[in-house]
Amino acid sequence: QVRLVESGGGLVQAGGSLRLSCAVSGRAFSRYAMGWFRQAPGKEREIVGAISWSGGRTYYADSVKGRFTMSRDNAESTVYLQMNSLKPEDTAVYYCASRPSDYSDEYYARESEYYRWGQGTQVTVSS
């Protein structure tokens, strides 16, 4: 069974950086498209970024474009979210999600397109 475990969250001052990791157990990680989502208190969960199975295609929400970078290490079955220039409005629980890819190297930007989810990791950015 596929299991996703996020780590790397914490408390950081505005302008700082954090790197989140999502370790994926189970077979065929290299064929999974991955996504990072976040949910702030009182708000709906929203897409942060998405990456295709090869890592060759990425998508970022406008709110994080230029500050956040997704990457993946298929040999380590891990996907990363490097977050720079953090703002208080980035405070949220961050979730990674996975889905099997078809034979195209696509990313998926909608929550409904993902099959498996991690438990989330809290990121708090102080002003």
Short mmCIF file of C-alpha atoms in Angstrom, two decimals:
data_model
loop_
_atom_site.label_atom_id
_atom_site.label_comp_id
_atom_site.label_asym_id
_atom_site.label_seq_id
_atom_site.Cartn_x
_atom_site.Cartn_y
_atom_site.Cartn_z
CA GLN A 1 0.00 0.00 0.00
CA VAL A 2 1.26 3.48 -0.83
CA ARG A 3 2.05 5.61 2.21
CA LEU A 4 3.15 9.25 2.20
CA VAL A 5 4.97 10.84 5.14
CA GLU A 6 5.76 14.56 5.20
CA SER A 7 8.50 16.13 7.28
CA GLY A 8 10.41 19.38 7.57
CA GLY A 9 7.71 21.71 8.81
CA GLY A 10 8.26 24.11 11.68
CA LEU A 11 8.33 27.70 12.83
CA VAL A 12 10.31 30.22 10.80
CA GLN A 13 10.50 34.00 10.62
CA ALA A 14 9.24 35.88 7.60
CA GLY A 15 11.87 35.90 4.89
CA GLY A 16 13.26 32.56 6.00
CA SER A 17 13.34 29.19 4.28
CA LEU A 18 12.19 25.65 4.91
CA ARG A 19 12.45 22.46 2.91
CA LEU A 20 9.63 19.98 3.17
CA SER A 21 10.12 16.33 2.28
CA CYS A 22 7.56 13.69 1.39
CA ALA A 23 8.77 10.10 1.57
CA VAL A 24 6.66 7.64 -0.37
CA SER A 25 6.57 3.92 0.35
CA GLY A 26 5.30 1.36 -2.08
CA ARG A 27 6.25 0.36 -5.54
CA ALA A 28 6.66 2.39 -8.68
CA PHE A 29 7.23 5.83 -7.09
CA SER A 30 8.95 6.86 -10.29
CA ARG A 31 5.60 6.52 -12.08
CA TYR A 32 3.71 8.73 -9.64
CA ALA A 33 2.86 12.33 -10.29
CA MET A 34 3.11 14.31 -7.03
CA GLY A 35 1.56 17.42 -5.63
CA TRP A 36 1.92 19.70 -2.63
CA PHE A 37 -1.18 21.31 -1.17
CA ARG A 38 -1.78 23.47 1.87
CA GLN A 39 -4.66 24.38 4.14
CA ALA A 40 -4.69 27.45 6.32
CA PRO A 41 -7.07 27.80 9.28
CA GLY A 42 -10.58 28.57 8.10
CA LYS A 43 -9.66 28.15 4.45
CA GLU A 44 -10.04 25.42 1.87
CA ARG A 45 -7.10 23.28 0.84
CA GLU A 46 -5.29 24.73 -2.15
CA ILE A 47 -2.65 23.63 -4.62
CA VAL A 48 0.91 24.80 -3.98
CA GLY A 49 2.72 22.94 -6.73
CA ALA A 50 2.76 19.77 -8.80
CA ILE A 51 5.43 17.73 -10.53
CA SER A 52 5.30 15.08 -13.22
CA TRP A 53 6.70 11.60 -12.73
CA SER A 54 9.97 12.48 -14.45
CA GLY A 55 10.31 15.83 -12.73
CA GLY A 56 10.45 17.45 -16.13
CA ARG A 57 7.20 19.32 -15.79
CA THR A 58 6.17 21.46 -12.84
CA TYR A 59 3.31 23.74 -11.89
CA TYR A 60 3.15 26.41 -9.18
CA ALA A 61 0.33 28.46 -7.79
CA ASP A 62 0.73 32.15 -8.52
CA SER A 63 1.04 32.88 -4.81
CA VAL A 64 4.27 30.87 -4.53
CA LYS A 65 5.76 31.19 -8.00
CA GLY A 66 9.36 32.35 -7.85
CA ARG A 67 9.65 31.50 -4.13
CA PHE A 68 8.89 27.75 -3.95
CA THR A 69 10.50 24.95 -5.92
CA MET A 70 9.45 21.32 -6.19
CA SER A 71 11.88 18.56 -6.98
CA ARG A 72 11.98 14.80 -6.70
CA ASP A 73 14.49 12.04 -6.22
CA ASN A 74 13.03 8.89 -7.73
CA ALA A 75 15.87 6.76 -6.42
CA GLU A 76 14.98 7.86 -2.88
CA SER A 77 11.19 7.87 -3.47
CA THR A 78 11.02 11.39 -2.10
CA VAL A 79 9.59 14.66 -3.30
CA TYR A 80 10.71 18.01 -1.93
CA LEU A 81 9.29 21.49 -1.57
CA GLN A 82 11.92 24.18 -1.12
CA MET A 83 10.25 27.27 0.30
CA ASN A 84 12.15 30.56 0.27
CA SER A 85 11.18 34.12 1.16
CA LEU A 86 8.42 32.81 3.38
CA LYS A 87 5.55 35.09 4.30
CA PRO A 88 3.07 34.90 7.20
CA GLU A 89 0.37 34.05 4.67
CA ASP A 90 2.25 30.83 3.87
CA THR A 91 1.28 29.55 7.32
CA ALA A 92 -0.69 26.34 6.82
CA VAL A 93 -0.65 22.59 7.10
CA TYR A 94 1.17 21.30 4.04
CA TYR A 95 0.17 17.98 2.45
CA CYS A 96 1.77 15.91 -0.26
CA ALA A 97 -0.32 13.78 -2.55
CA SER A 98 0.32 11.16 -5.19
CA ARG A 99 -1.35 9.55 -8.13
CA PRO A 100 -0.19 7.06 -10.73
CA SER A 101 0.66 8.62 -14.04
CA ASP A 102 -0.46 7.33 -17.37
CA TYR A 103 2.17 7.16 -20.07
CA SER A 104 2.26 10.94 -20.48
CA ASP A 105 4.62 13.06 -18.39
CA GLU A 106 1.98 15.34 -16.95
CA TYR A 107 1.44 17.15 -13.68
CA TYR A 108 -1.96 17.34 -12.01
CA ALA A 109 -3.09 20.55 -10.36
CA ARG A 110 -6.50 19.60 -8.94
CA GLU A 111 -7.07 18.06 -5.56
CA SER A 112 -9.61 15.62 -6.97
CA GLU A 113 -6.97 14.11 -9.26
CA TYR A 114 -4.91 12.68 -6.41
CA TYR A 115 -5.44 9.27 -4.85
CA ARG A 116 -3.20 9.19 -1.79
CA TRP A 117 -2.42 11.82 0.81
CA GLY A 118 0.02 12.29 3.63
CA GLN A 119 -0.93 13.35 7.15
CA GLY A 120 0.40 16.87 6.74
CA THR A 121 3.13 18.97 8.34
CA GLN A 122 2.61 22.35 9.98
CA VAL A 123 4.44 25.39 8.65
CA THR A 124 4.19 28.57 10.69
CA VAL A 125 5.73 31.82 9.49
CA SER A 126 5.99 34.59 12.07
CA SER A 127 6.04 38.27 11.13
#
